[in-house]
Short mmCIF file of C-alpha atoms in Angstrom, two decimals:
data_model
loop_
_atom_site.label_atom_id
_atom_site.label_comp_id
_atom_site.label_asym_id
_atom_site.label_seq_id
_atom_site.Cartn_x
_atom_site.Cartn_y
_atom_site.Cartn_z
CA MET B 1 212.21 -6.08 -6.51
CA ALA B 2 214.44 -9.07 -6.01
CA LYS B 3 215.11 -11.12 -9.08
CA LYS B 4 213.91 -14.67 -9.22
CA ARG B 5 216.62 -17.21 -9.13
CA PRO B 6 216.82 -19.41 -12.19
CA GLN B 7 215.40 -22.85 -11.61
CA THR B 8 217.99 -25.59 -11.84
CA LYS B 9 217.41 -29.27 -11.61
CA ALA B 10 219.80 -31.12 -9.37
CA LYS B 11 220.83 -34.51 -10.53
CA ARG B 12 219.24 -37.01 -8.18
CA PRO B 13 221.23 -39.94 -6.90
CA GLN B 14 219.93 -43.35 -7.82
CA ILE B 15 217.92 -44.22 -4.72
CA THR B 16 214.62 -46.03 -4.41
CA ASP B 17 211.67 -44.95 -2.29
CA GLY B 18 212.18 -47.89 0.02
CA GLU B 19 215.72 -46.72 0.80
CA ILE B 20 214.75 -43.15 1.77
CA PRO B 21 215.06 -42.75 5.54
CA VAL B 22 212.68 -40.60 7.59
CA VAL B 23 214.30 -37.32 8.65
CA GLY B 24 213.07 -34.09 10.22
CA ALA B 25 210.23 -32.39 8.35
CA ARG B 26 212.32 -29.27 7.64
CA GLU B 27 215.52 -31.08 6.73
CA PRO B 28 216.58 -31.66 3.10
CA CYS B 29 214.99 -34.76 1.64
CA PRO B 30 217.55 -37.61 1.41
CA CYS B 31 216.46 -38.30 -2.17
CA GLY B 32 218.57 -35.35 -3.32
CA SER B 33 215.76 -33.23 -4.77
CA GLY B 34 216.86 -30.15 -2.83
CA ARG B 35 213.39 -29.81 -1.29
CA ARG B 36 212.51 -30.15 2.37
CA TYR B 37 211.48 -33.65 3.43
CA LYS B 38 207.93 -32.57 4.33
CA ALA B 39 207.41 -31.19 0.80
CA CYS B 40 208.94 -34.20 -0.95
CA HIS B 41 208.89 -37.83 0.16
CA GLY B 42 207.61 -36.79 3.60
CA ARG B 43 204.37 -35.68 1.98
CA GLU B 44 203.87 -39.13 0.47
CA ALA B 45 204.67 -40.86 3.77
CA SER B 46 202.33 -38.58 5.71
CA HIS B 47 199.50 -39.09 3.22
CA ALA B 48 199.92 -42.86 3.30
CA ALA B 49 199.85 -42.84 7.11
CA THR B 50 196.78 -40.63 7.53
CA GLU B 51 194.55 -41.46 4.56
CA LEU B 52 191.35 -43.02 5.89
CA VAL B 53 190.61 -46.54 4.69
CA GLN B 54 186.82 -46.68 4.56
CA ARG B 55 186.56 -50.48 4.86
CA PRO B 56 189.66 -51.58 6.78
CA PHE B 57 188.37 -55.14 7.30
CA GLU B 58 187.28 -55.76 3.70
CA GLY B 59 188.63 -59.07 2.42
CA LEU B 60 188.89 -60.63 5.88
CA ALA B 61 186.71 -63.58 6.82
CA GLY B 62 183.79 -62.25 8.87
CA GLU B 63 184.16 -58.58 7.93
CA ASP B 64 180.77 -57.77 9.47
CA ASP B 65 181.74 -59.41 12.77
CA TRP B 66 185.05 -57.52 12.77
CA VAL B 67 183.03 -54.30 12.60
CA ALA B 68 180.68 -55.46 15.36
CA LEU B 69 183.53 -56.38 17.69
CA ARG B 70 185.31 -53.10 16.97
CA GLU B 71 182.28 -50.86 17.62
CA LEU B 72 179.40 -52.66 19.34
CA VAL B 73 180.38 -55.65 21.47
CA PRO B 74 181.91 -55.09 24.94
CA ALA B 75 183.54 -58.46 25.62
CA ALA B 76 184.35 -61.05 22.97
CA THR B 77 187.24 -63.14 21.68
CA VAL B 78 188.06 -64.88 18.39
CA GLU B 79 190.83 -67.36 17.65
CA LEU B 80 192.81 -66.11 14.64
CA THR B 81 194.52 -68.28 12.01
CA LEU B 82 197.74 -66.95 10.49
CA LYS B 83 198.58 -67.57 6.82
CA ASP B 84 202.04 -68.90 7.67
CA GLY B 85 201.01 -70.77 10.79
CA LEU B 86 201.96 -70.02 14.38
CA PRO B 87 205.60 -69.16 15.12
CA GLU B 88 207.53 -71.44 17.44
CA GLY B 89 206.66 -70.69 21.04
CA VAL B 90 203.29 -69.09 20.23
CA PRO B 91 200.52 -71.60 21.03
CA SER B 92 197.65 -69.32 19.91
CA VAL B 93 196.68 -65.86 18.68
CA THR B 94 193.40 -64.47 19.99
CA LEU B 95 191.61 -61.28 19.00
CA ALA B 96 189.90 -59.58 21.95
CA THR B 97 187.61 -56.58 21.98
CA VAL B 98 189.46 -54.98 24.91
CA LEU B 99 192.55 -55.89 26.95
CA PRO B 100 193.43 -54.90 30.52
CA MET B 101 194.85 -51.40 30.92
CA ALA B 102 193.74 -50.80 27.30
CA TRP B 103 196.91 -52.52 26.05
CA PRO B 104 197.01 -52.86 22.24
CA ALA B 105 198.39 -56.40 22.60
CA LEU B 106 199.76 -58.78 25.20
CA ARG B 107 202.19 -61.68 25.02
CA ARG B 108 201.16 -63.92 27.88
CA ASP B 109 203.50 -65.89 30.10
CA ASP B 110 202.74 -69.06 28.13
CA GLY B 111 203.70 -67.34 24.86
CA SER B 112 200.15 -66.91 23.54
CA VAL B 113 199.16 -63.57 22.04
CA LEU B 114 196.11 -61.41 22.73
CA LEU B 115 195.41 -58.63 20.21
CA GLY B 116 193.12 -55.78 21.30
CA LEU B 117 190.66 -54.45 18.72
CA GLN B 118 189.00 -51.47 20.40
CA ASN B 119 192.06 -49.26 20.67
CA ASP B 120 192.79 -45.89 19.12
CA THR B 121 195.02 -46.26 16.07
CA ALA B 122 197.65 -43.82 14.89
CA SER B 123 196.83 -43.83 11.18
CA GLY B 124 193.79 -43.98 8.95
CA ASP B 125 194.23 -47.70 8.30
CA ILE B 126 193.12 -49.76 11.29
CA SER B 127 194.10 -52.97 9.51
CA ARG B 128 197.71 -51.88 9.02
CA ASP B 129 198.08 -50.63 12.60
CA LEU B 130 196.62 -53.86 14.02
CA ALA B 131 198.88 -55.98 11.81
CA ASP B 132 201.92 -54.03 13.00
CA THR B 133 200.89 -54.55 16.64
CA LEU B 134 200.33 -58.25 15.99
CA GLN B 135 203.75 -58.72 14.40
CA ARG B 136 205.47 -57.02 17.32
CA ALA B 137 203.44 -59.10 19.81
CA LEU B 138 204.58 -62.32 18.12
CA GLN B 139 208.18 -61.26 18.76
CA ALA B 140 207.69 -59.81 22.25
CA GLN B 141 209.02 -61.48 25.35
CA PRO B 142 206.43 -63.64 27.16
CA GLY B 143 204.68 -61.78 29.96
CA THR B 144 204.90 -58.33 28.35
CA PRO B 145 202.33 -55.94 26.83
CA VAL B 146 202.86 -54.29 23.45
CA GLN B 147 202.31 -50.58 22.99
CA GLY B 148 200.65 -49.05 19.96
CA ARG B 149 202.39 -46.95 17.32
CA ARG B 150 201.86 -45.67 13.80
CA ALA B 151 202.69 -48.51 11.43
CA PRO B 152 205.12 -47.80 8.59
CA ALA B 153 203.29 -46.96 5.36
CA GLU B 154 204.69 -50.05 3.62
CA ALA B 155 203.91 -52.41 6.52
CA PRO B 156 201.61 -55.41 5.90
CA ARG B 157 197.92 -55.32 6.74
CA LEU B 158 195.80 -57.94 8.50
CA GLN B 159 194.76 -59.18 5.07
CA ASP B 160 198.41 -60.08 4.46
CA LEU B 161 198.86 -61.94 7.74
CA LEU B 162 195.59 -63.80 8.36
CA ASP B 163 194.35 -66.89 6.53
CA PRO B 164 191.39 -65.78 4.36
CA GLU B 165 189.94 -69.28 4.64
CA GLY B 166 190.25 -69.38 8.42
CA ALA B 167 187.03 -69.40 10.41
CA PHE B 168 186.08 -66.20 12.25
CA GLU B 169 183.78 -67.28 15.07
CA PRO B 170 183.36 -64.71 17.86
CA VAL B 171 182.68 -65.91 21.38
CA VAL B 172 180.77 -63.28 23.36
CA HIS B 173 181.52 -63.17 27.10
CA SER B 174 179.44 -61.77 29.94
CA GLY B 175 182.57 -60.16 31.38
CA PHE B 176 186.32 -59.88 30.95
CA GLU B 177 187.46 -62.85 33.01
CA PHE B 178 189.26 -64.14 29.91
CA TRP B 179 191.91 -61.52 30.73
CA VAL B 180 193.19 -63.44 33.73
CA PRO B 181 193.53 -67.23 33.42
CA ASP B 182 194.99 -67.14 36.93
CA ALA B 183 192.87 -64.51 38.70
CA GLU B 184 194.43 -65.17 42.13
CA ASN B 185 197.84 -64.05 40.90
CA ALA B 186 196.68 -61.03 38.87
CA THR B 187 198.30 -57.71 39.71
CA PRO B 188 196.22 -55.14 41.62
CA GLU B 189 196.17 -52.91 38.51
CA VAL B 190 194.76 -55.68 36.31
CA THR B 191 192.23 -56.69 38.99
CA ALA B 192 191.01 -53.10 39.30
CA SER B 193 190.81 -52.75 35.52
CA LEU B 194 188.81 -55.99 35.33
CA GLU B 195 186.33 -54.79 37.94
CA ARG B 196 185.79 -51.47 36.15
CA ALA B 197 185.35 -53.16 32.78
CA ASN B 198 182.84 -55.70 34.11
CA ALA B 199 180.80 -52.95 35.76
CA ALA B 200 180.56 -51.03 32.48
CA ALA B 201 179.85 -53.96 30.15
CA ILE B 202 176.40 -54.02 28.54
CA PRO B 203 174.90 -57.55 28.43
CA THR B 204 175.27 -58.71 24.83
CA VAL B 205 174.38 -61.91 22.97
CA LYS B 206 175.22 -62.91 19.39
CA LEU B 207 172.27 -64.41 17.52
CA SER B 208 172.89 -67.90 16.18
CA GLY B 209 170.42 -67.94 13.28
CA VAL B 210 171.74 -64.95 11.28
CA ASP B 211 175.17 -63.44 10.76
CA ALA B 212 176.60 -60.52 12.76
CA ALA B 213 173.42 -59.66 14.69
CA TYR B 214 173.88 -58.75 18.36
CA TRP B 215 171.17 -58.37 21.03
CA CYS B 216 171.98 -56.11 23.95
CA ALA B 217 170.18 -54.97 27.09
CA THR B 218 170.14 -51.42 28.45
CA PRO B 219 168.30 -50.15 31.54
CA GLU B 220 165.37 -48.73 29.55
CA LYS B 221 165.00 -51.11 26.60
CA ASN B 222 166.75 -53.81 24.63
CA HIS B 223 168.18 -53.49 21.14
CA LEU B 224 169.22 -55.56 18.17
CA ARG B 225 172.19 -54.20 16.21
CA TRP B 226 172.87 -56.05 12.97
CA VAL B 227 175.94 -55.42 10.82
CA MET B 228 175.07 -56.03 7.16
CA PRO B 229 177.64 -56.56 4.38
CA TYR B 230 175.57 -55.07 1.53
CA PRO B 231 176.30 -51.91 -0.50
CA GLU B 232 174.92 -48.92 1.38
CA GLU B 233 172.58 -47.53 -1.26
CA GLN B 234 171.12 -50.94 -2.09
CA LEU B 235 170.59 -51.77 1.58
CA LEU B 236 168.94 -48.44 2.40
CA ASP B 237 166.58 -48.87 -0.56
CA ALA B 238 165.67 -52.37 0.64
CA LEU B 239 165.09 -51.24 4.21
CA ALA B 240 162.94 -48.36 2.94
CA ARG B 241 160.79 -50.74 0.89
CA LEU B 242 160.19 -52.91 3.94
CA HIS B 243 159.63 -49.96 6.26
CA ALA B 244 157.06 -48.34 3.96
CA ALA B 245 155.24 -51.66 3.70
CA GLY B 246 155.13 -52.09 7.48
CA ARG B 247 157.40 -55.13 7.32
CA SER B 248 160.57 -53.81 8.95
CA SER B 249 159.83 -54.76 12.56
CA LEU B 250 160.88 -57.90 14.41
CA GLY B 251 157.53 -58.51 16.04
CA GLU B 252 155.06 -56.77 18.30
CA GLY B 253 156.49 -53.80 20.17
CA THR B 254 159.71 -53.74 18.12
CA ARG B 255 160.75 -50.97 15.75
CA LEU B 256 163.49 -50.26 13.22
CA VAL B 257 164.75 -46.92 14.53
CA GLY B 258 167.72 -46.13 12.32
CA SER B 259 171.24 -47.28 11.62
CA PHE B 260 174.93 -46.74 12.23
CA ARG B 261 177.56 -46.44 9.54
CA ALA B 262 180.74 -48.13 10.72
CA HIS B 263 183.90 -48.92 8.74
CA GLY B 264 182.06 -48.88 5.43
CA LEU B 265 179.13 -51.06 6.50
CA ILE B 266 175.58 -50.22 7.62
CA VAL B 267 174.29 -51.39 11.01
CA PRO B 268 170.47 -51.25 11.28
CA VAL B 269 169.18 -50.92 14.85
CA TRP B 270 165.87 -52.10 16.31
CA ASP B 271 164.35 -51.07 19.62
CA LEU B 272 162.98 -54.05 21.54
CA PRO B 273 160.79 -54.13 24.66
CA SER B 274 162.83 -54.87 27.78
CA GLY B 275 161.13 -58.26 28.08
CA VAL B 276 162.31 -59.42 24.63
CA SER B 277 165.37 -61.65 25.00
CA ALA B 278 167.95 -62.72 22.42
CA GLU B 279 166.22 -66.08 22.15
CA ASP B 280 162.87 -64.37 21.53
CA VAL B 281 164.25 -62.46 18.54
CA GLU B 282 165.99 -65.39 16.81
CA LYS B 283 162.99 -66.48 14.73
CA PRO B 284 161.80 -62.94 13.82
CA ALA B 285 165.35 -62.06 12.74
CA ALA B 286 165.56 -65.09 10.45
CA GLU B 287 162.19 -64.18 8.93
CA PHE B 288 163.33 -60.60 8.43
CA ALA B 289 166.46 -61.85 6.65
CA GLU B 290 164.23 -63.60 4.11
CA ARG B 291 162.19 -60.43 3.54
CA LEU B 292 165.35 -58.40 3.19
CA THR B 293 166.77 -60.77 0.58
CA ALA B 294 163.69 -60.26 -1.56
CA ALA B 295 163.80 -56.48 -1.09
CA LEU B 296 167.49 -56.36 -2.03
CA ALA B 297 166.64 -58.06 -5.33
CA ALA B 298 164.01 -55.44 -6.27
CA THR B 299 165.05 -53.09 -9.09
CA GLU B 300 162.01 -50.85 -9.65
CA PRO B 301 162.27 -47.20 -8.54
CA LEU B 302 161.16 -46.35 -5.01
CA THR B 303 157.62 -45.10 -4.60
CA ALA B 304 156.88 -41.78 -2.91
CA ASP B 305 156.17 -43.56 0.40
CA GLU B 306 159.38 -45.56 0.09
CA ARG B 307 161.40 -42.40 -0.63
CA ARG B 308 159.97 -40.79 2.50
CA ALA B 309 160.82 -43.91 4.50
CA ARG B 310 164.35 -43.85 3.11
CA GLY B 311 164.74 -40.19 4.02
CA GLY B 312 163.66 -40.94 7.57
CA LEU B 313 166.16 -43.78 7.88
CA THR B 314 168.95 -41.65 6.44
CA ASN B 315 168.19 -38.77 8.81
CA ARG B 316 168.51 -41.14 11.76
CA GLN B 317 171.84 -42.56 10.62
CA VAL B 318 174.88 -42.03 12.83
CA THR B 319 178.46 -42.52 11.60
CA LEU B 320 180.70 -44.29 14.12
CA SER B 321 183.88 -44.28 12.06
#
């Protein structure tokens, strides 16, 4: 049997984590530990890049609308306010649900920036990846798209770049014409992408009387999908109380059918008859918000009927992220 080699500790050079370059996974770590990079500082870098951030938009103004635009709304834009103001030559920064050709970002000919939200991201932190794309778009040459990449683990997040006091007011569009301010001069590729996107877009309207509630129409029925910024357990208890009491609907023919879980928030979903428009559901939604506020404040244990209602809602929950 081969003898074990005595363990010796190599003296490490004085080098900080921020100075350690990325090398091949099987190469010696530059920190001088004698271990392979993947087993030393590479492990930390990999973990930081892949660890899932459950609420990537927490701390941003309009977190619930960020979630809605990321997962539910086909075509919408929001003007973003940067903490340090707009750089010279950048007249505006606009968040968009989707960009032509699925570009992560675009620096337009006039210098303005469009940042796409519904793109695949390379790490577990959507906020960091989007912030990295935004920073590169601000420096890109006008008239060029920006490709996605995995952001460095120490890179800033959206929370570091955006003004927390800035308004977040989504504008929902019926189509993607906002892509092409000059449609006549759009390239054939962009024109074809626009036509495909418009054909696939589900009609969607943001309610004006409550926050982050979006009506949409499908061929068979309409729906209301409402992103709610309350703790999950508290919200499910409140919804169960209302459901068991027969007070969870939004009017005749409507029904609370379940919920999504998306980026750390719960999104209750109601089925609506096809004849119920967004305007029709404004008043019932506002009345439901009042009932929900009272139910959220309740502290007594759930009754047997309420526990059954909660179980039904939980069983019909789908996780989107």
